XYZ file of N, CA and C in Angstrom:
486
model
N 89.679 122.594 136.991
C 90.854 123.287 137.481
C 90.608 123.756 138.903
N 91.611 123.619 139.770
C 91.410 124.149 141.118
C 91.397 125.671 141.069
N 90.568 126.258 141.885
C 90.528 127.716 141.940
C 91.348 128.188 143.118
N 91.951 129.332 142.951
C 92.762 129.885 144.024
C 92.080 131.138 144.541
N 91.826 131.155 145.816
C 91.252 132.348 146.426
C 92.334 133.409 146.543
N 91.914 134.675 146.475
C 92.906 135.740 146.596
C 93.554 135.732 147.967
N 92.851 135.268 148.985
C 93.472 135.195 150.304
C 94.621 134.186 150.309
N 94.485 133.088 149.566
C 95.577 132.113 149.462
C 96.773 132.721 148.753
N 96.506 133.486 147.682
C 97.596 134.133 146.962
C 98.305 135.146 147.849
N 97.539 135.896 148.633
C 98.152 136.882 149.525
C 98.994 136.205 150.596
N 98.502 135.093 151.129
C 99.277 134.368 152.139
C 100.614 133.927 151.546
N 100.581 133.351 150.348
C 101.818 132.904 149.695
C 102.747 134.075 149.438
N 102.196 135.179 148.942
C 103.007 136.360 148.635
C 103.658 136.912 149.901
N 102.866 137.131 150.938
C 103.407 137.738 152.151
C 104.355 136.799 152.881
N 104.151 135.504 152.774
C 105.102 134.571 153.354
C 106.454 134.690 152.657
N 106.425 134.827 151.324
C 107.671 135.044 150.586
C 108.346 136.344 150.973
N 107.560 137.388 151.150
C 108.112 138.685 151.572
C 108.728 138.566 152.960
N 108.015 137.917 153.885
C 108.553 137.735 155.234
C 109.841 136.923 155.228
N 109.893 135.886 154.405
C 111.107 135.082 154.316
C 112.268 135.920 153.775
N 112.012 136.735 152.763
C 113.059 137.596 152.205
C 113.551 138.595 153.247
N 112.632 139.199 153.990
C 113.028 140.140 155.052
C 113.834 139.421 156.123
N 113.373 138.248 156.521
C 114.094 137.478 157.538
C 115.514 137.162 157.074
N 115.644 136.665 155.840
C 116.968 136.305 155.346
C 117.871 137.527 155.245
N 117.331 138.616 154.753
C 118.144 139.822 154.525
C 118.497 140.536 155.828
N 117.531 140.699 156.705
C 117.736 141.526 157.891
C 118.264 140.762 159.105
N 117.911 139.493 159.225
C 118.258 138.769 160.440
C 119.207 137.601 160.201
N 118.884 136.760 159.253
C 119.652 135.533 159.064
C 121.085 135.827 158.662
N 121.300 136.805 157.791
C 122.656 137.118 157.336
C 123.548 137.597 158.487
N 122.954 138.200 159.515
C 123.734 138.719 160.647
C 123.629 137.835 161.887
N 123.001 136.680 161.748
C 122.721 135.820 162.898
C 123.957 135.050 163.346
N 123.903 134.617 164.585
C 124.977 133.779 165.125
C 124.842 132.372 164.542
N 125.876 131.586 164.741
C 125.858 130.201 164.250
C 124.729 129.413 164.911
N 124.471 129.656 166.185
C 123.392 128.967 166.887
C 122.033 129.324 166.277
N 121.826 130.599 166.003
C 120.566 131.051 165.399
C 120.365 130.387 164.033
N 121.424 130.325 163.241
C 121.332 129.687 161.922
C 121.015 128.201 162.058
N 121.613 127.555 163.023
C 121.380 126.128 163.253
C 119.925 125.891 163.655
N 119.412 126.718 164.558
C 118.016 126.587 164.981
C 117.087 126.815 163.789
N 117.394 127.799 162.945
C 116.569 128.071 161.761
C 116.559 126.863 160.828
N 117.711 126.219 160.644
C 117.779 125.036 159.783
C 116.972 123.884 160.379
N 117.044 123.704 161.693
C 116.272 122.643 162.349
C 114.775 122.895 162.173
N 114.351 124.151 162.336
C 112.941 124.492 162.134
C 112.537 124.206 160.690
N 113.408 124.513 159.737
C 113.107 124.246 158.321
C 112.945 122.746 158.074
N 113.814 121.937 158.667
C 113.701 120.480 158.520
C 112.398 119.989 159.143
N 112.038 120.524 160.311
C 110.778 120.136 160.949
C 109.579 120.525 160.076
N 109.651 121.687 159.429
C 108.598 122.095 158.498
C 108.481 121.093 157.360
N 109.613 120.640 156.826
C 109.575 119.661 155.741
C 108.990 118.331 156.201
N 109.371 117.890 157.396
C 108.816 116.642 157.939
C 107.309 116.787 158.124
N 106.887 117.925 158.673
C 105.460 118.194 158.852
C 104.745 118.220 157.505
N 105.372 118.852 156.502
C 104.768 118.945 155.171
C 104.606 117.562 154.545
N 105.617 116.711 154.699
C 105.517 115.353 154.153
C 104.392 114.589 154.856
N 104.329 114.720 156.178
C 103.276 114.014 156.931
C 101.889 114.509 156.524
N 101.723 115.808 156.426
C 100.425 116.382 156.039
C 100.100 116.012 154.596
N 101.099 116.071 153.716
C 100.883 115.743 152.312
C 100.492 114.299 152.100
N 101.139 113.395 152.803
C 100.845 111.968 152.630
C 99.500 111.590 153.233
N 99.089 112.310 154.271
C 97.822 111.972 154.917
C 96.624 112.588 154.207
N 96.875 113.561 153.344
C 95.777 114.229 152.655
C 95.165 115.361 153.460
N 95.717 115.642 154.633
C 95.178 116.724 155.469
C 95.371 118.110 154.861
N 96.285 118.228 153.891
C 96.520 119.540 153.282
C 95.240 120.074 152.657
N 94.342 119.163 152.231
C 93.080 119.586 151.612
C 92.185 120.330 152.598
N 92.354 120.076 153.891
C 91.573 120.786 154.896
C 92.109 122.195 155.148
N 93.410 122.396 154.902
C 94.038 123.679 155.222
C 94.192 124.594 154.019
N 94.280 124.039 152.806
C 94.574 124.828 151.619
C 93.598 124.474 150.502
N 93.385 125.429 149.588
C 92.460 125.168 148.481
C 93.083 124.312 147.393
N 94.409 124.326 147.270
C 95.053 123.443 146.298
C 96.485 123.154 146.711
N 97.099 122.224 145.999
C 98.460 121.789 146.342
C 99.481 122.903 146.215
N 99.287 123.823 145.272
C 100.254 124.903 145.087
C 100.371 125.764 146.339
N 99.249 126.058 146.970
C 99.290 126.855 148.198
C 99.961 126.083 149.326
N 99.693 124.800 149.389
C 100.335 123.938 150.380
C 101.851 123.983 150.208
N 102.297 123.831 148.959
C 103.739 123.872 148.688
C 104.318 125.246 148.986
N 103.597 126.306 148.594
C 104.103 127.670 148.789
C 104.237 128.020 150.260
N 103.349 127.522 151.093
C 103.361 127.899 152.502
C 104.277 127.003 153.335
N 104.290 125.711 153.076
C 105.044 124.807 153.943
C 106.379 124.340 153.362
N 106.420 124.071 152.075
C 107.601 123.419 151.514
C 108.636 124.416 150.995
N 108.237 125.320 150.108
C 109.206 126.197 149.460
C 109.998 127.077 150.430
N 109.361 127.693 151.440
C 110.175 128.491 152.374
C 111.227 127.657 153.103
N 110.865 126.434 153.472
C 111.830 125.566 154.161
C 112.988 125.205 153.243
N 112.693 124.909 151.994
C 113.754 124.566 151.034
C 114.669 125.774 150.797
N 114.083 126.945 150.641
C 114.894 128.156 150.454
C 115.821 128.366 151.637
N 115.293 128.234 152.848
C 116.109 128.428 154.041
C 117.229 127.395 154.130
N 116.935 126.156 153.771
C 117.959 125.106 153.838
C 119.050 125.303 152.784
N 118.687 125.826 151.628
C 119.662 125.989 150.543
C 120.336 127.359 150.520
N 119.940 128.247 151.412
C 120.420 129.630 151.398
C 121.941 129.729 151.562
N 122.529 128.870 152.356
C 123.970 128.939 152.638
C 124.826 128.020 151.777
N 124.253 127.320 150.833
C 125.014 126.373 150.027
C 125.902 127.163 149.059
N 127.201 127.101 149.285
C 128.136 127.967 148.557
C 128.159 127.702 147.054
N 128.184 126.434 146.638
C 128.244 126.151 145.200
C 126.968 126.602 144.502
N 125.837 126.536 145.207
C 124.578 127.002 144.638
C 124.578 128.524 144.517
N 125.115 129.191 145.536
C 125.239 130.654 145.477
C 126.169 131.084 144.356
N 127.222 130.299 144.113
C 128.139 130.627 143.013
C 127.428 130.545 141.668
N 126.555 129.562 141.515
C 125.784 129.447 140.271
C 124.869 130.659 140.114
N 124.151 131.018 141.190
C 123.212 132.133 141.108
C 123.913 133.489 140.974
N 125.177 133.559 141.376
C 125.931 134.799 141.230
C 126.579 134.940 139.856
N 126.525 133.900 139.037
C 127.097 133.974 137.687
C 126.367 135.064 136.905
N 127.100 135.764 136.037
C 126.539 136.914 135.332
C 125.275 136.608 134.528
N 125.212 135.506 133.752
C 123.974 135.254 132.998
C 122.763 135.013 133.904
N 122.980 134.305 135.003
C 121.884 134.025 135.922
C 121.482 135.302 136.660
N 122.462 136.104 137.045
C 122.155 137.379 137.710
C 121.386 138.297 136.762
N 121.756 138.308 135.478
C 121.029 139.133 134.508
C 119.614 138.609 134.297
N 119.449 137.304 134.304
C 118.116 136.724 134.206
C 117.258 137.185 135.385
N 117.865 137.310 136.547
C 117.154 137.845 137.711
C 116.744 139.294 137.496
N 117.594 140.065 136.846
C 117.268 141.477 136.585
C 116.125 141.624 135.592
N 116.062 140.742 134.598
C 115.010 140.865 133.586
C 113.748 140.087 133.959
N 113.775 139.406 135.092
C 112.644 138.535 135.447
C 111.344 139.305 135.652
N 111.409 140.525 136.158
C 110.184 141.295 136.335
C 109.548 141.605 134.983
N 110.382 141.956 133.999
C 109.858 142.213 132.661
C 109.250 140.964 132.046
N 109.860 139.817 132.299
C 109.296 138.551 131.806
C 107.930 138.328 132.439
N 107.859 138.533 133.733
C 106.589 138.377 134.445
C 105.557 139.388 133.937
N 105.987 140.628 133.783
C 105.089 141.706 133.385
C 104.493 141.498 131.995
N 105.304 141.016 131.070
C 104.864 140.876 129.685
C 104.360 139.475 129.343
N 104.303 138.575 130.318
C 103.875 137.203 130.063
C 102.496 137.135 129.406
N 101.490 137.715 130.034
C 100.132 137.618 129.515
C 99.986 138.292 128.150
N 100.511 139.513 127.957
C 100.400 140.113 126.619
C 101.082 139.283 125.526
N 102.210 138.664 125.841
C 102.898 137.835 124.843
C 102.050 136.614 124.499
N 101.520 135.960 125.512
C 100.685 134.784 125.258
C 99.451 135.158 124.442
N 98.845 136.292 124.759
C 97.678 136.755 123.975
C 98.079 137.066 122.543
N 99.214 137.723 122.354
C 99.688 138.066 121.019
C 99.937 136.813 120.186
N 100.633 135.852 120.741
C 100.919 134.609 120.022
C 99.613 133.887 119.686
N 98.703 133.833 120.646
C 97.414 133.186 120.407
C 96.669 133.863 119.255
N 96.637 135.185 119.266
C 95.925 135.921 118.218
C 96.612 135.732 116.860
N 97.935 135.744 116.825
C 98.653 135.555 115.561
C 98.407 134.167 114.987
N 98.342 133.173 115.840
C 98.036 131.817 115.375
C 96.577 131.722 114.948
N 95.688 132.328 115.741
C 94.255 132.272 115.445
C 93.923 132.890 114.086
N 94.581 134.007 113.752
C 94.308 134.683 112.484
C 95.185 134.189 111.338
N 95.990 133.165 111.592
C 96.792 132.559 110.534
C 98.034 133.345 110.157
N 98.381 134.364 110.907
C 99.580 135.154 110.622
C 100.823 134.364 111.006
N 100.704 133.611 112.067
C 101.802 132.780 112.560
C 101.388 131.322 112.373
N 102.268 130.499 111.795
C 101.888 129.085 111.638
C 101.752 128.409 112.995
N 100.941 127.395 113.032
C 100.741 126.656 114.271
C 101.945 125.749 114.495
N 102.693 126.056 115.541
C 103.805 125.203 115.928
C 103.275 124.164 116.895
N 103.857 123.008 116.867
C 103.485 122.001 117.846
C 104.711 121.655 118.671
N 104.478 121.304 119.895
C 105.550 120.847 120.774
C 106.601 121.900 121.045
N 107.840 121.510 120.822
C 108.980 122.349 121.179
C 109.084 123.623 120.353
N 108.563 123.622 119.159
C 108.618 124.831 118.338
C 107.929 125.998 119.006
N 106.741 125.770 119.514
C 106.004 126.825 120.204
C 106.680 127.204 121.513
N 107.184 126.221 122.232
C 107.869 126.495 123.499
C 109.076 127.392 123.259
N 109.871 127.084 122.241
C 111.066 127.879 121.941
C 110.675 129.290 121.502
N 109.657 129.400 120.662
C 109.202 130.721 120.213
C 108.733 131.569 121.392
N 107.869 131.027 122.229
C 107.337 131.789 123.357
C 108.443 132.113 124.363
N 109.349 131.172 124.600
C 110.474 131.419 125.501
C 111.331 132.568 124.973
N 111.652 132.545 123.687
C 112.468 133.609 123.089
C 111.767 134.959 123.178
N 110.472 134.975 122.932
C 109.719 136.237 123.037
C 109.723 136.762 124.474
N 109.600 135.870 125.439
C 109.630 136.291 126.841
C 110.997 136.875 127.212
N 112.065 136.210 126.817
C 113.407 136.715 127.116
C 113.622 138.065 126.445
N 113.250 138.177 125.176
C 113.382 139.447 124.456
C 112.579 140.550 125.135
N 111.347 140.272 125.503
C 110.521 141.282 126.179
C 111.122 141.667 127.529
N 111.655 140.693 128.253
C 112.287 140.988 129.536
C 113.501 141.880 129.381
N 114.331 141.593 128.377
C 115.523 142.418 128.126
C 115.121 143.839 127.735
N 114.195 143.963 126.792
C 113.762 145.289 126.344
C 113.120 146.076 127.489
N 112.299 145.415 128.264
C 111.655 146.076 129.392
C 112.681 146.558 130.408
N 113.651 145.712 130.715
C 114.676 146.081 131.697
C 115.550 147.221 131.190
N 116.048 147.072 129.962
C 117.008 148.047 129.448
C 116.377 149.409 129.135
N 115.133 149.422 128.635
C 114.555 150.669 128.155
C 113.468 151.250 129.056
N 112.953 150.487 129.978
C 111.934 151.011 130.889
C 112.409 151.004 132.343
N 112.723 149.825 132.834
C 113.007 149.686 134.254
C 114.235 150.474 134.695
N 115.307 150.439 133.924
C 116.511 151.197 134.288
C 116.213 152.681 134.369
N 115.461 153.207 133.404
C 115.147 154.627 133.377
C 114.216 154.995 134.550
N 113.220 154.175 134.796
C 112.298 154.442 135.904
C 113.026 154.380 137.237
N 113.889 153.385 137.406
C 114.669 153.275 138.652
C 115.597 154.462 138.824
N 116.186 154.956 137.738
C 117.070 156.130 137.843
C 116.287 157.360 138.285
N 115.078 157.511 137.797
C 114.251 158.670 138.171
C 113.815 158.554 139.637
N 113.456 157.345 140.052
C 112.966 157.152 141.407
C 114.056 157.243 142.463
N 115.277 157.046 142.100
C 116.382 157.104 143.092
C 116.858 158.466 143.246
């Protein structure tokens, strides 16, 4: 398995944060020329990423392909798709917006759920599912944990902090 250095993870994280700040604070209020230049830069990033990816040079700059994608490809794709109206309409739909609200709880409870399922299967409390059965069970547990976390923890904590 490729190993990921914490510095690579931090680079990916902070690049995502910078992109979010850029989109929220600058891009939304930018002129048409500024938006056009940003899109051209994003396309150039994608061309550069394809060239680097095909040549194998990404191995010199990054410890694994995920970091390469996180730094060069994903930000460019996000920037290019940011203004697509039909895509924004999909993401603004209530079920998708709610999934965004519970996503932190899904992320937060991911490891404990996986450990719980593993232990239940290991001790024979839960039958061993194969294929889609396990995927559906774990997916349902993640959604349930995300909903419970959002409704009973996150909302209350956010109300206190505001």
